[in-house]
Coordinates of C-alpha atoms and ligand atoms in Angstrom, one line a residue:
M1 CA 3.5 -6.1 33.0
R2 CA 5.3 -9.4 33.7
V3 CA 6.7 -11.6 30.9
S4 CA 5.2 -14.5 32.9
H5 CA 1.7 -13.2 32.4
L6 CA 2.2 -12.2 28.8
M7 CA 1.7 -15.6 27.0
L8 CA 5.0 -14.9 25.4
V9 CA 6.0 -17.8 23.0
T10 CA 9.0 -17.0 20.9
L11 CA 10.3 -19.2 18.0
R12 CA 14.0 -19.8 17.3
D13 CA 13.7 -20.6 13.6
D14 CA 12.1 -18.7 10.7
P15 CA 8.5 -19.8 10.2
A16 CA 7.9 -21.3 6.7
E17 CA 4.9 -19.1 6.1
A18 CA 7.0 -16.0 6.2
E19 CA 9.0 -14.4 3.3
V20 CA 9.9 -10.9 4.3
I21 CA 12.0 -10.2 7.4
S22 CA 9.4 -8.1 9.3
H23 CA 6.9 -10.9 9.0
K24 CA 9.3 -13.5 10.1
L25 CA 10.3 -11.3 13.2
L26 CA 6.6 -10.5 14.2
L27 CA 5.9 -14.3 14.1
R28 CA 9.2 -15.3 15.9
A29 CA 8.9 -12.7 18.6
G30 CA 5.4 -13.6 19.5
Y31 CA 3.6 -10.6 18.2
I32 CA 1.1 -12.2 15.8
R33 CA -0.2 -15.7 14.9
R34 CA -2.0 -16.7 11.7
V35 CA -5.5 -17.9 12.0
T36 CA -6.0 -18.6 8.4
I37 CA -4.8 -17.1 5.0
G38 CA -4.4 -13.3 5.5
I39 CA -6.1 -13.3 8.9
Y40 CA -4.1 -12.7 12.0
A41 CA -4.6 -12.6 15.8
Y42 CA -2.8 -9.6 17.2
L43 CA -1.2 -10.9 20.4
P44 CA -0.7 -8.7 23.5
L45 CA 2.7 -7.3 22.5
L46 CA 1.4 -6.2 19.0
W47 CA -1.9 -4.9 20.5
R48 CA 0.2 -2.5 22.6
V49 CA 2.1 -1.4 19.5
L50 CA -1.2 -0.8 17.6
K51 CA -2.7 1.2 20.5
K52 CA 0.4 3.4 20.6
I53 CA 0.2 4.1 16.9
S54 CA -3.6 4.8 17.2
S55 CA -3.0 7.1 20.1
C56 CA -0.5 9.1 18.1
V57 CA -2.9 9.1 15.0
R58 CA -5.8 10.3 17.4
E59 CA -3.7 13.2 18.6
E60 CA -2.7 14.4 15.1
M61 CA -6.4 13.9 13.9
T62 CA -7.6 16.0 16.7
S63 CA -5.0 18.7 15.8
A64 CA -6.2 18.6 12.3
G65 CA -9.7 19.3 13.5
A66 CA -11.2 15.8 13.0
I67 CA -13.8 14.1 15.3
E68 CA -13.8 10.4 16.1
L69 CA -16.8 8.2 15.6
L70 CA -17.3 4.5 14.8
M71 CA -19.4 3.4 11.8
P72 CA -20.8 -0.1 11.2
Q73 CA -18.6 -2.7 9.5
L74 CA -21.6 -4.3 7.8
Q75 CA -22.9 -2.1 5.0
P76 CA -25.9 -2.4 2.8
A77 CA -25.6 -3.0 -0.9
D78 CA -27.9 -0.2 -2.0
I79 CA -25.6 2.7 -1.2
W80 CA -22.7 0.9 -3.1
Q81 CA -25.2 0.5 -6.0
L82 CA -25.8 4.2 -6.1
S83 CA -22.0 5.0 -6.2
K84 CA -21.8 2.2 -8.9
R85 CA -19.1 0.4 -6.9
W86 CA -21.1 -2.7 -6.0
A87 CA -20.4 -4.7 -9.2
G88 CA -16.7 -3.6 -9.3
Y89 CA -16.2 -4.5 -5.6
T90 CA -18.0 -7.8 -5.7
Q91 CA -17.5 -9.4 -9.2
G92 CA -14.5 -10.2 -11.1
E93 CA -11.3 -9.2 -9.1
G94 CA -13.7 -7.4 -6.6
I95 CA -12.3 -7.5 -3.0
M96 CA -15.4 -6.9 -1.0
F97 CA -16.6 -9.8 1.1
N98 CA -20.4 -9.9 0.7
L99 CA -23.2 -11.9 2.0
K100 CA -27.1 -12.1 2.2
D101 CA -28.9 -11.8 5.5
R102 CA -31.9 -14.1 6.5
Q103 CA -34.2 -11.8 4.5
G104 CA -32.1 -12.2 1.4
R105 CA -30.8 -8.5 1.6
E106 CA -27.4 -8.1 0.2
L107 CA -24.6 -6.9 2.7
A108 CA -20.9 -6.4 2.5
L109 CA -18.1 -6.2 5.1
G110 CA -16.6 -2.7 4.7
P111 CA -13.3 -2.3 2.8
T112 CA -13.7 1.5 3.0
H113 CA -16.5 3.8 4.1
E114 CA -17.1 6.6 1.6
E115 CA -20.7 5.5 0.9
V116 CA -21.7 5.1 4.5
V117 CA -20.2 8.3 5.7
T118 CA -21.7 10.4 2.7
N119 CA -25.1 9.0 3.5
L120 CA -24.7 9.8 7.2
V121 CA -23.4 13.4 6.7
D122 CA -26.1 13.9 4.2
N123 CA -28.7 13.2 7.0
L124 CA -26.8 15.2 9.6
I125 CA -25.5 18.2 7.9
K126 CA -28.1 20.5 6.2
S127 CA -26.5 23.9 6.1
Y128 CA -23.2 25.5 5.0
R129 CA -23.1 26.8 8.5
Q130 CA -22.2 23.3 9.7
L131 CA -19.2 23.0 7.3
P132 CA -16.5 22.1 7.2
C133 CA -16.6 18.9 9.1
T134 CA -14.1 16.0 9.3
L135 CA -14.9 12.5 10.9
Y136 CA -12.6 9.7 11.4
Q137 CA -12.6 6.2 12.8
I138 CA -10.1 3.5 13.8
Q139 CA -11.6 0.2 12.7
T140 CA -11.1 -3.3 11.3
K141 CA -11.5 -3.3 7.5
F142 CA -12.0 -6.4 5.3
R143 CA -10.6 -6.9 1.8
D144 CA -10.6 -10.3 0.1
E145 CA -7.2 -9.5 -1.4
I146 CA -6.2 -11.4 -4.6
R147 CA -2.7 -12.1 -3.2
P148 CA -2.8 -11.7 0.7
R149 CA 0.8 -12.0 1.8
F150 CA 3.6 -10.7 3.9
G151 CA 1.7 -10.9 7.1
L152 CA 0.1 -7.7 8.1
M153 CA 1.3 -5.9 5.0
R154 CA -1.4 -7.4 2.8
S155 CA -4.0 -9.1 5.0
R156 CA -7.7 -9.7 4.5
E157 CA -8.7 -8.1 7.8
F158 CA -6.7 -5.2 9.0
V159 CA -6.9 -2.0 11.1
M160 CA -7.3 1.2 9.3
K161 CA -7.7 4.8 10.3
D162 CA -10.1 6.3 7.8
A163 CA -11.2 10.0 7.8
Y164 CA -13.7 11.8 5.6
S165 CA -14.0 15.6 5.2
F166 CA -16.9 17.7 3.9
H167 CA -16.8 21.1 2.5
S168 CA -18.7 24.0 0.9
S169 CA -15.9 24.8 -1.6
E170 CA -13.0 23.4 -3.3
I171 CA -10.6 25.8 -1.7
D172 CA -11.8 24.8 1.8
L173 CA -11.2 21.1 0.8
K174 CA -7.7 22.1 -0.3
V175 CA -7.1 23.6 3.2
S176 CA -8.2 20.4 5.0
Y177 CA -6.2 18.2 2.6
D178 CA -3.1 20.2 3.2
R179 CA -3.7 20.1 7.0
M180 CA -4.1 16.2 6.7
D181 CA -0.9 16.1 4.7
L182 CA 0.9 17.9 7.5
G183 CA -0.7 15.6 10.1
Y184 CA 0.3 12.4 8.2
R185 CA 3.9 13.7 8.0
N186 CA 3.8 14.3 11.9
I187 CA 2.3 10.8 12.5
F188 CA 5.0 9.1 10.4
R189 CA 7.8 11.1 12.0
R190 CA 6.6 10.5 15.4
C191 CA 6.3 6.8 14.7
G192 CA 9.9 6.8 13.7
L193 CA 9.3 6.0 10.1
N194 CA 11.2 7.2 7.0
V195 CA 8.4 8.0 4.7
V196 CA 8.3 9.5 1.2
A197 CA 5.2 11.3 0.0
V198 CA 4.4 10.5 -3.7
E199 CA 1.9 11.5 -6.3
A200 CA -0.6 8.6 -6.7
D201 CA -3.3 7.2 -8.8
S202 CA -6.7 7.5 -7.1
G203 CA -7.8 3.9 -8.2
S204 CA -11.2 2.6 -7.3
I205 CA -11.7 5.2 -4.6
G206 CA -11.6 8.0 -7.2
G207 CA -11.2 11.7 -7.3
A208 CA -9.0 14.4 -8.7
A209 CA -5.8 14.1 -6.8
S210 CA -4.2 11.8 -4.4
Q211 CA -1.1 11.4 -2.5
E212 CA 0.5 8.3 -1.0
F213 CA 3.0 7.9 2.0
M214 CA 5.5 5.3 1.3
V215 CA 7.9 3.6 3.9
T216 CA 11.0 3.0 1.7
A217 CA 11.8 -0.7 2.0
E218 CA 13.0 -3.5 -0.2
A219 CA 10.1 -5.6 0.7
G220 CA 7.7 -2.9 -0.5
E221 CA 5.2 -4.1 -3.1
D222 CA 5.0 -0.5 -4.7
L223 CA 7.5 0.8 -7.1
I224 CA 8.1 4.5 -6.7
L225 CA 10.1 6.9 -9.0
I226 CA 12.0 9.8 -7.5
S227 CA 13.9 12.5 -9.4
E228 CA 17.6 12.9 -8.5
D229 CA 16.9 16.3 -7.1
K230 CA 14.1 14.8 -5.0
S231 CA 11.6 17.4 -6.1
Y232 CA 9.5 15.0 -7.9
A233 CA 8.2 11.5 -6.5
A234 CA 5.4 9.5 -7.8
N235 CA 4.1 5.9 -7.6
Q236 CA 5.0 4.2 -10.8
E237 CA 1.3 3.8 -11.7
R238 CA 1.1 7.6 -11.9
A239 CA 4.6 8.7 -12.7
I240 CA 5.3 10.7 -15.8
S241 CA 8.6 11.1 -17.7
L242 CA 10.2 12.0 -21.1
P243 CA 10.4 9.0 -23.2
K244 CA 13.9 7.8 -24.3
I245 CA 14.8 8.6 -27.8
A246 CA 14.4 5.7 -30.1
F247 CA 17.1 4.2 -32.3
I248 CA 16.5 5.0 -36.0
S249 CA 15.6 2.2 -38.3
E250 CA 16.6 2.6 -41.9
N251 CA 14.1 2.3 -44.8
R252 CA 14.9 -1.1 -46.3
G253 CA 11.4 -1.8 -47.5
C254 CA 9.1 -4.1 -45.6
Q255 CA 10.4 -7.6 -45.6
Y256 CA 10.0 -10.8 -43.7
L257 CA 12.6 -11.8 -41.1
S258 CA 13.0 -15.4 -40.2
T259 CA 13.0 -15.5 -36.5
P260 CA 12.6 -19.1 -35.3
K261 CA 12.3 -19.4 -31.5
Q262 CA 12.7 -15.6 -31.1
T263 CA 9.6 -14.8 -29.2
S264 CA 11.0 -12.3 -26.8
I265 CA 12.3 -8.8 -27.5
D266 CA 15.7 -9.8 -26.0
Q267 CA 16.0 -12.8 -28.3
L268 CA 15.0 -10.7 -31.3
C269 CA 17.5 -7.9 -30.4
Q270 CA 20.3 -10.4 -29.9
A271 CA 19.8 -12.4 -33.1
H272 CA 19.6 -9.4 -35.4
G273 CA 21.5 -6.6 -33.7
L274 CA 18.5 -4.6 -33.1
H275 CA 17.7 -2.1 -30.2
S276 CA 14.4 -2.7 -28.5
S277 CA 13.3 0.8 -29.2
Q278 CA 13.2 -0.2 -32.9
I279 CA 10.5 -2.8 -32.3
V280 CA 6.7 -2.5 -31.9
K281 CA 5.4 -5.2 -29.5
V282 CA 1.8 -6.2 -29.2
L283 CA 0.0 -7.1 -25.9
L284 CA -3.4 -8.9 -25.9
M285 CA -5.7 -8.2 -23.0
L286 CA -9.2 -9.0 -22.2
A287 CA -11.6 -6.5 -20.4
R288 CA -14.6 -7.9 -18.5
F289 CA -17.6 -5.7 -17.8
S290 CA -20.6 -6.2 -15.5
N291 CA -23.2 -5.8 -18.4
C292 CA -21.6 -7.1 -21.6
T293 CA -19.4 -9.9 -23.1
P294 CA -15.6 -9.5 -22.6
I295 CA -13.8 -7.2 -25.1
P296 CA -10.4 -8.2 -26.4
I297 CA -7.8 -5.4 -26.4
L298 CA -4.7 -5.0 -28.6
V299 CA -2.1 -2.7 -27.4
S300 CA 0.9 -1.7 -29.5
L301 CA 3.9 -0.4 -27.5
R302 CA 7.5 0.4 -28.3
G303 CA 9.7 -2.6 -27.3
D304 CA 11.7 -0.8 -24.8
Q305 CA 8.7 0.2 -22.8
N306 CA 6.1 -1.4 -20.4
L307 CA 2.5 -1.0 -20.1
N308 CA 1.0 1.1 -17.4
E309 CA -2.1 -0.9 -16.4
V310 CA -3.7 2.1 -14.8
K311 CA -3.5 4.2 -17.8
L312 CA -4.9 1.2 -19.9
I313 CA -8.0 1.0 -17.5
S314 CA -8.7 4.8 -18.0
A315 CA -8.3 4.4 -21.7
V316 CA -10.6 1.5 -21.9
K317 CA -13.3 3.2 -19.8
S318 CA -13.2 6.3 -21.9
H319 CA -13.5 4.3 -25.2
V320 CA -16.4 2.0 -24.4
S321 CA -20.1 3.0 -24.2
S322 CA -21.7 3.4 -20.7
K323 CA -24.0 0.5 -21.7
V324 CA -21.3 -2.1 -21.0
G325 CA -21.5 -1.3 -17.3
T326 CA -18.7 -1.5 -14.7
L327 CA -15.2 -2.4 -15.8
L328 CA -14.5 -5.5 -13.7
E329 CA -11.0 -6.4 -14.6
I330 CA -8.4 -6.4 -17.4
T331 CA -6.3 -9.5 -17.6
P332 CA -3.7 -10.7 -20.3
I333 CA -5.0 -13.2 -22.9
T334 CA -2.9 -16.3 -22.5
P335 CA -2.5 -19.1 -25.1
E336 CA -4.5 -21.4 -22.8
G337 CA -7.4 -18.7 -22.2
A338 CA -7.5 -18.3 -26.0
I339 CA -7.8 -22.0 -26.8
N340 CA -10.4 -22.4 -24.1
Q341 CA -12.4 -19.7 -25.9
G342 CA -12.0 -21.5 -29.2
V343 CA -9.6 -18.9 -30.5
N344 CA -6.9 -21.2 -31.9
N345 CA -5.0 -19.2 -34.5
I346 CA -3.2 -16.5 -32.6
P347 CA 0.5 -16.8 -33.2
F348 CA 1.7 -15.8 -29.7
G349 CA 5.3 -14.6 -29.7
Y350 CA 4.9 -13.3 -33.3
L351 CA 2.2 -10.8 -33.0
G352 CA 2.0 -7.5 -35.0
P353 CA -0.3 -4.5 -34.8
Q354 CA -2.1 -5.7 -38.0
L355 CA -3.4 -8.8 -36.3
D356 CA -6.8 -9.3 -38.0
D357 CA -10.1 -9.4 -36.1
K358 CA -10.8 -12.6 -38.0
V359 CA -8.8 -14.5 -35.5
L360 CA -11.6 -13.9 -32.9
L361 CA -14.4 -15.4 -35.1
G362 CA -14.4 -18.7 -33.2
A363 CA -14.7 -17.0 -29.9
K364 CA -17.4 -18.4 -27.7
D365 CA -18.3 -15.4 -25.7
W366 CA -15.8 -12.6 -26.5
Q367 CA -16.7 -9.7 -28.7
K368 CA -15.3 -10.3 -32.2
R369 CA -13.3 -7.1 -32.7
F370 CA -10.3 -5.8 -30.8
L371 CA -10.3 -2.5 -29.2
R372 CA -7.0 -1.2 -30.4
F373 CA -4.6 1.3 -28.9
V374 CA -1.1 2.5 -29.8
D375 CA 1.2 4.3 -27.5
P376 CA 2.4 7.6 -29.2
T377 CA 6.1 6.6 -29.0
A378 CA 5.4 3.5 -30.9
A379 CA 3.1 5.5 -33.3
A380 CA 6.1 7.9 -33.9
L381 CA 8.4 5.2 -35.2
T382 CA 8.8 5.8 -39.0
Y383 CA 10.2 2.2 -39.6
F384 CA 10.0 -0.6 -37.2
V385 CA 10.2 -4.4 -36.7
C386 CA 7.1 -6.3 -35.5
G387 CA 5.6 -9.8 -35.5
A388 CA 4.3 -10.8 -38.9
N389 CA 1.3 -12.7 -37.3
I390 CA 2.9 -15.9 -38.8
D391 CA 4.8 -18.3 -36.5
N392 CA 8.7 -17.9 -36.7
K393 CA 8.4 -14.7 -38.7
H394 CA 8.7 -10.9 -38.1
L395 CA 8.6 -8.0 -40.5
I396 CA 11.4 -5.5 -40.7
G397 CA 11.0 -2.0 -42.3
A398 CA 7.3 -1.9 -41.4
S399 CA 5.6 1.5 -41.2
W400 CA 2.3 2.7 -40.2
G401 CA 0.0 3.3 -43.3
D402 CA -2.2 1.0 -45.4
L403 CA -0.9 -2.2 -44.0
F404 CA -0.5 -1.1 -40.5
I405 CA -3.6 1.1 -39.9
L406 CA -2.8 3.4 -36.9
P407 CA -5.3 2.9 -34.1
S408 CA -6.2 5.4 -31.4
Q409 CA -3.2 7.0 -29.9
V410 CA -3.2 6.8 -26.0
D411 CA -0.4 7.4 -23.7
L412 CA 0.0 4.0 -22.1
R413 CA 3.8 3.8 -21.4
A414 CA 5.0 3.4 -17.9
A415 CA 7.6 5.7 -16.8
Q416 CA 10.6 3.8 -15.6
A417 CA 14.0 4.3 -13.9
N418 CA 16.6 6.4 -15.9
D419 CA 13.9 8.2 -17.8
Q420 CA 14.5 12.0 -18.0
C421 CA 12.3 14.0 -15.7
I422 CA 9.6 16.3 -17.2
H423 CA 10.2 19.2 -14.7
N424 CA 13.9 19.2 -15.6
P425 CA 15.4 16.8 -18.1
I426 CA 19.0 17.1 -16.6
Y427 CA 17.6 14.9 -13.9
T428 CA 16.6 11.2 -14.3
L429 CA 14.3 9.2 -12.3
T430 CA 15.5 6.5 -9.8
E431 CA 13.5 3.5 -8.7
N432 CA 12.8 2.6 -5.1
R433 CA 10.4 0.1 -3.4
G434 CA 7.9 1.4 -0.9
I435 CA 5.3 0.1 1.4
E436 CA 2.1 2.3 1.2
V437 CA 1.2 3.2 4.7
G438 CA -1.1 6.1 4.0
H439 CA -3.2 7.6 1.2
I440 CA -5.0 11.0 1.0
F441 CA -7.5 11.9 -1.6
R442 CA -9.3 14.9 -2.9
L443 CA -12.5 13.3 -3.9
G444 CA -14.3 16.3 -5.0
H445 CA -18.1 15.6 -5.9
K446 CA -17.8 11.9 -6.8
Y447 CA -19.7 10.4 -3.9
S448 CA -21.9 13.4 -3.0
I449 CA -23.3 13.6 -6.5
A450 CA -23.8 9.8 -6.7
L451 CA -25.5 9.6 -3.4
N452 CA -27.3 12.9 -3.8
A453 CA -25.7 14.4 -0.7
N454 CA -26.4 18.0 -0.5
Y455 CA -26.3 21.1 1.8
T456 CA -28.0 24.4 1.6
N457 CA -25.5 27.2 0.5
E458 CA -25.7 31.0 1.6
I459 CA -28.3 31.8 -0.9
G460 CA -30.6 28.9 -0.2
N461 CA -29.6 26.6 -3.1
Q462 CA -28.8 22.9 -2.8
E463 CA -25.1 22.1 -3.5
P464 CA -23.2 18.7 -3.3
F465 CA -20.6 18.5 -0.7
W466 CA -16.9 18.8 -1.6
M467 CA -15.2 15.8 0.0
G468 CA -11.8 14.5 0.9
C469 CA -10.8 11.0 2.3
Y470 CA -7.6 10.0 4.2
G471 CA -6.5 6.5 5.2
I472 CA -3.6 5.0 7.3
G473 CA -3.1 1.3 7.5
I474 CA -2.4 1.1 11.3
S475 CA -1.5 -2.6 11.3
R476 CA 0.5 -2.3 8.1
L477 CA 2.4 0.5 9.6
S478 CA 3.4 -1.6 12.6
Q479 CA 5.0 -4.1 10.3
A480 CA 6.6 -1.5 8.0
A481 CA 8.2 0.0 11.2
V482 CA 9.8 -3.4 11.8
E483 CA 11.0 -3.6 8.2
Q484 CA 12.9 -0.3 8.8
H485 CA 14.0 -1.1 12.3
H486 CA 15.6 -4.5 12.9
D487 CA 18.9 -6.1 13.1
Q488 CA 20.4 -9.7 13.1
K489 CA 19.2 -10.2 16.6
G490 CA 15.6 -9.1 16.2
I491 CA 13.4 -6.0 16.2
C492 CA 14.6 -2.6 17.3
W493 CA 11.3 -0.6 17.9
P494 CA 11.2 3.2 17.9
L495 CA 10.7 4.2 21.4
S496 CA 7.3 6.0 20.5
I497 CA 5.6 2.8 19.3
A498 CA 7.4 0.1 21.2
P499 CA 5.2 -2.3 23.1
F500 CA 7.2 -1.3 26.3
E501 CA 9.8 1.3 26.8
V502 CA 12.1 -0.7 29.0
I503 CA 12.5 -4.4 29.9
I504 CA 14.0 -5.5 33.3
V505 CA 15.9 -8.7 32.9
I506 CA 16.7 -10.4 36.3
V507 CA 19.5 -12.7 35.4
S508 CA 19.0 -15.3 38.1
I509 CA 15.5 -15.3 39.5
Q510 CA 16.5 -17.7 42.4
D511 CA 18.9 -14.9 43.7
E512 CA 16.9 -13.0 46.2
I513 CA 19.0 -10.0 46.0
Q514 CA 18.6 -9.7 42.2
R515 CA 14.9 -10.4 42.5
T516 CA 14.4 -7.8 45.2
L517 CA 16.2 -5.1 43.3
G518 CA 14.4 -5.9 40.1
E519 CA 11.0 -5.9 41.6
A520 CA 11.8 -2.5 43.4
L521 CA 12.9 -0.9 40.2
Y522 CA 9.9 -2.3 38.5
S523 CA 7.4 -0.8 41.1
I524 CA 9.2 2.5 40.9
M525 CA 9.1 2.8 37.2
K526 CA 5.4 1.7 37.0
A527 CA 4.5 4.3 39.6
A528 CA 6.3 6.9 37.4
R529 CA 4.2 5.6 34.5
V530 CA 7.1 4.3 32.5
D531 CA 6.0 1.3 30.2
V532 CA 8.0 -1.2 31.9
L533 CA 8.1 -5.0 31.4
I534 CA 9.9 -7.4 33.8
D535 CA 11.2 -10.7 32.7
D536 CA 10.5 -12.7 35.9
R537 CA 10.6 -16.2 34.2
Q538 CA 12.6 -19.1 35.7
D539 CA 14.3 -19.5 32.3
R540 CA 18.2 -19.4 31.8
A541 CA 19.7 -15.9 31.4
G542 CA 20.7 -16.8 27.8
V543 CA 17.1 -17.4 26.9
K544 CA 16.0 -14.1 28.5
F545 CA 18.8 -12.1 26.7
K546 CA 17.9 -13.6 23.3
D547 CA 14.2 -12.9 23.8
A548 CA 14.8 -9.4 24.9
D549 CA 16.8 -8.7 21.8
L550 CA 14.2 -10.4 19.6
I551 CA 11.2 -8.6 20.9
G552 CA 13.0 -5.3 20.6
I553 CA 12.1 -3.2 23.5
P554 CA 14.5 -0.1 23.2
W555 CA 16.0 -0.2 26.7
Q556 CA 17.2 -3.3 28.7
I557 CA 18.0 -3.1 32.5
V558 CA 20.0 -6.1 33.4
I559 CA 20.1 -7.1 37.0
G560 CA 22.8 -9.6 37.7
R561 CA 25.7 -10.2 40.1
G562 CA 26.3 -6.4 40.7
A563 CA 22.9 -6.3 42.4
I564 CA 24.6 -6.8 45.8
N565 CA 26.3 -3.4 45.3
N566 CA 23.1 -1.8 43.9
Q567 CA 24.7 -1.9 40.4
I568 CA 22.7 -2.6 37.3
E569 CA 23.6 -2.5 33.5
L570 CA 21.6 -0.4 31.1
V571 CA 21.8 -1.5 27.5
E572 CA 20.4 0.4 24.6
R573 CA 18.9 -2.3 22.2
I574 CA 19.7 -0.6 18.9
T575 CA 23.3 0.1 19.6
S576 CA 24.0 -2.6 22.2
R577 CA 25.8 0.2 24.2
S578 CA 25.8 -0.7 27.8
E579 CA 26.5 1.2 31.0
Q580 CA 27.0 0.1 34.6
L581 CA 24.9 2.4 36.7
D582 CA 23.9 2.8 40.4
A583 CA 20.2 1.7 40.5
G584 CA 19.1 4.9 42.2
Y585 CA 20.8 7.0 39.7
L586 CA 19.3 4.9 37.0
V587 CA 15.8 5.7 37.8
K588 CA 16.4 9.4 37.8
Y589 CA 18.5 9.4 34.7
F590 CA 16.1 7.1 32.9
L591 CA 13.0 9.2 33.8
Q592 CA 14.7 12.4 32.6
Y593 CA 15.7 10.7 29.4
L594 CA 12.1 9.5 28.7
E595 CA 10.7 12.8 29.4
R596 CA 13.1 14.5 26.9
T597 CA 12.4 11.9 24.2
H598 CA 8.6 12.2 24.6
N599 CA 9.0 16.0 24.1
I600 CA 11.0 15.3 21.0
F601 CA 8.5 12.9 19.6
L602 CA 5.7 15.3 20.3
G603 CA 7.7 17.8 18.2
D604 CA 7.8 20.5 20.9
Ligands
ATP701 P1 -2.8 -1.2 -1.7 O1 -2.5 -0.4 -3.0 O2 -1.6 -1.5 -1.0 O3 -3.7 -2.3 -2.0 P2 -5.0 0.6 -1.3 O4 -4.5 1.7 -2.1 O5 -6.0 -0.3 -1.8 O6 -3.7 -0.3 -0.8 P3 -6.4 2.4 0.5 O7 -7.7 2.2 -0.1 O8 -5.7 3.6 0.0 O9 -5.4 1.2 0.1 O10 -6.4 2.2 2.1 C1 -5.7 3.1 3.0 C2 -4.5 2.3 3.7 O11 -4.9 1.1 4.2 C3 -3.5 2.0 2.7 O12 -2.5 3.1 2.5 C4 -2.6 0.8 3.5 O13 -1.8 1.4 4.5 C5 -3.9 0.2 4.2 N1 -4.2 -1.1 3.5 C6 -4.8 -1.2 2.5 N2 -5.1 -2.5 2.1 C7 -4.5 -3.2 3.1 C8 -4.2 -4.6 3.3 N3 -4.8 -5.5 2.5 N4 -3.7 -4.9 4.5 C9 -3.2 -4.0 5.4 N5 -3.3 -2.7 5.1 C10 -3.9 -2.4 4.0
MG702 MG1 -4.1 3.5 -1.6

């Protein structure tokens, strides 16, 4: 390929639309262009990267026994209604783009394919003899993300590899899941990524167990907690830990404490010499459902701890009747939200667990009772400080009992850095940021039962399929690789996924000797199936060197004045190490090098 044919437009300055370095570099180096919010064109350079990642994924999927197919992107509503995900994915914070066809039938653009594949396999597989079976596809997915950002990291249209496995037993599912786990580790290693596997929450996909693969990077949106001995790693949504021991509060009787303008835990602690673990804080949230009016929730937590929203979602789901329909979202109740609802007398900043349901009486369409939860660590405090539900006042020496009726105790505490580990309290948890590039799930029977997808077992009975599903964000992975592999000058692609393995830079295109040698090397390398790019532009040498560094191809062959003596310069992009070589020797040396590296990447 010739740079002159590549439509390469590089930018000298950081584009205003980009915040994280990988997004800036992909824009500046001419890999992507934004079409609209969260939607990008993959330019020729990036398309080559995506194809390389995809081909590595295909090889590993084949080794894991999976077969490729392509399912439709437009999906009918009825199967999503059977799995009870239509409302959750289309209303409230739902992320599924949906539409009606000319006959008024509802359709959606696939954010994921559990429903379609379960239905399909139910039609195709009748007997246990046809199991196990694993299908995968590499396809564009659509998600109307609440906060699309960081370029390809969280976009609204992106390329995903999704695989689905079907089994006649849980043990068999476990075997495929473990095989996929291995395949995923191979993929990330071969793509040159440093990835940590973490226990994860199964979210709206569901199922018994799941594991995420996180590229560790500052720009990551996920928080991961890793034990010091590295034997435990989990997404913060899922992580467990031992709670810190609370500071003891003495019994001084329950009294008012004057706390003007002390609406935060920090302010309260500073003004009264308290520790945050001596305080019970109250959070007000609102849960919206598909079939009933919103339910206000009152959560009491120890002041030094944070709410784990995933745990709250499970708690709410298990404490409401099935008549309320699908849980659409849980959001904090803000002072403005309360006033708009006609609820004017909530003393925000001074809330205590005993806040009376009467404050909800004026609500236009909220339910008039709080669903109340307390985290066990807050429930375990004998005496505590909490809001008095009166502006500018807290209570000190409060205790659970008549005044503070203890609500349902539910574990809602988020594990955090420096907490002691459950597997061994001598270790503590450390916090890292991660970019989720893959997620594998043991789904169990969730979709097969919902969609009535069965096979006939050895004794002639109908059984629901055991299922697993496995996703990799191909486009997100490409950007995550840039996040891990770049320097001041630009991108430094790992060889295995670089758009080209080598770029030939002809310093002076007017110089016939340089041009002839460059073209000769280009032809030889192409014939030897090296992914080679030649910069044949008329531009100044400085521009070409800057661009070569920016686009990040692992090897640069610079053809300058030495061409007259058949001398070239070989530069390694990542180290900037350069070597003068004879052109003939270079070809031999380089081909041997690439062969060796490919073998290393293939893990032979
Ligand atoms: P996230 O928590 O980041 O929103 P998710 O858990 O919803 O992701 P999955 O349903 O597990 O995502 O999808 C499988 C993979 O697809 C993810 O591991 C990720 O790599 C990729 N992916 C998901 N959402 C996006 C997106 N908006 N843009 C790019 N890639 C995405
Ligand atoms: Mg996920």
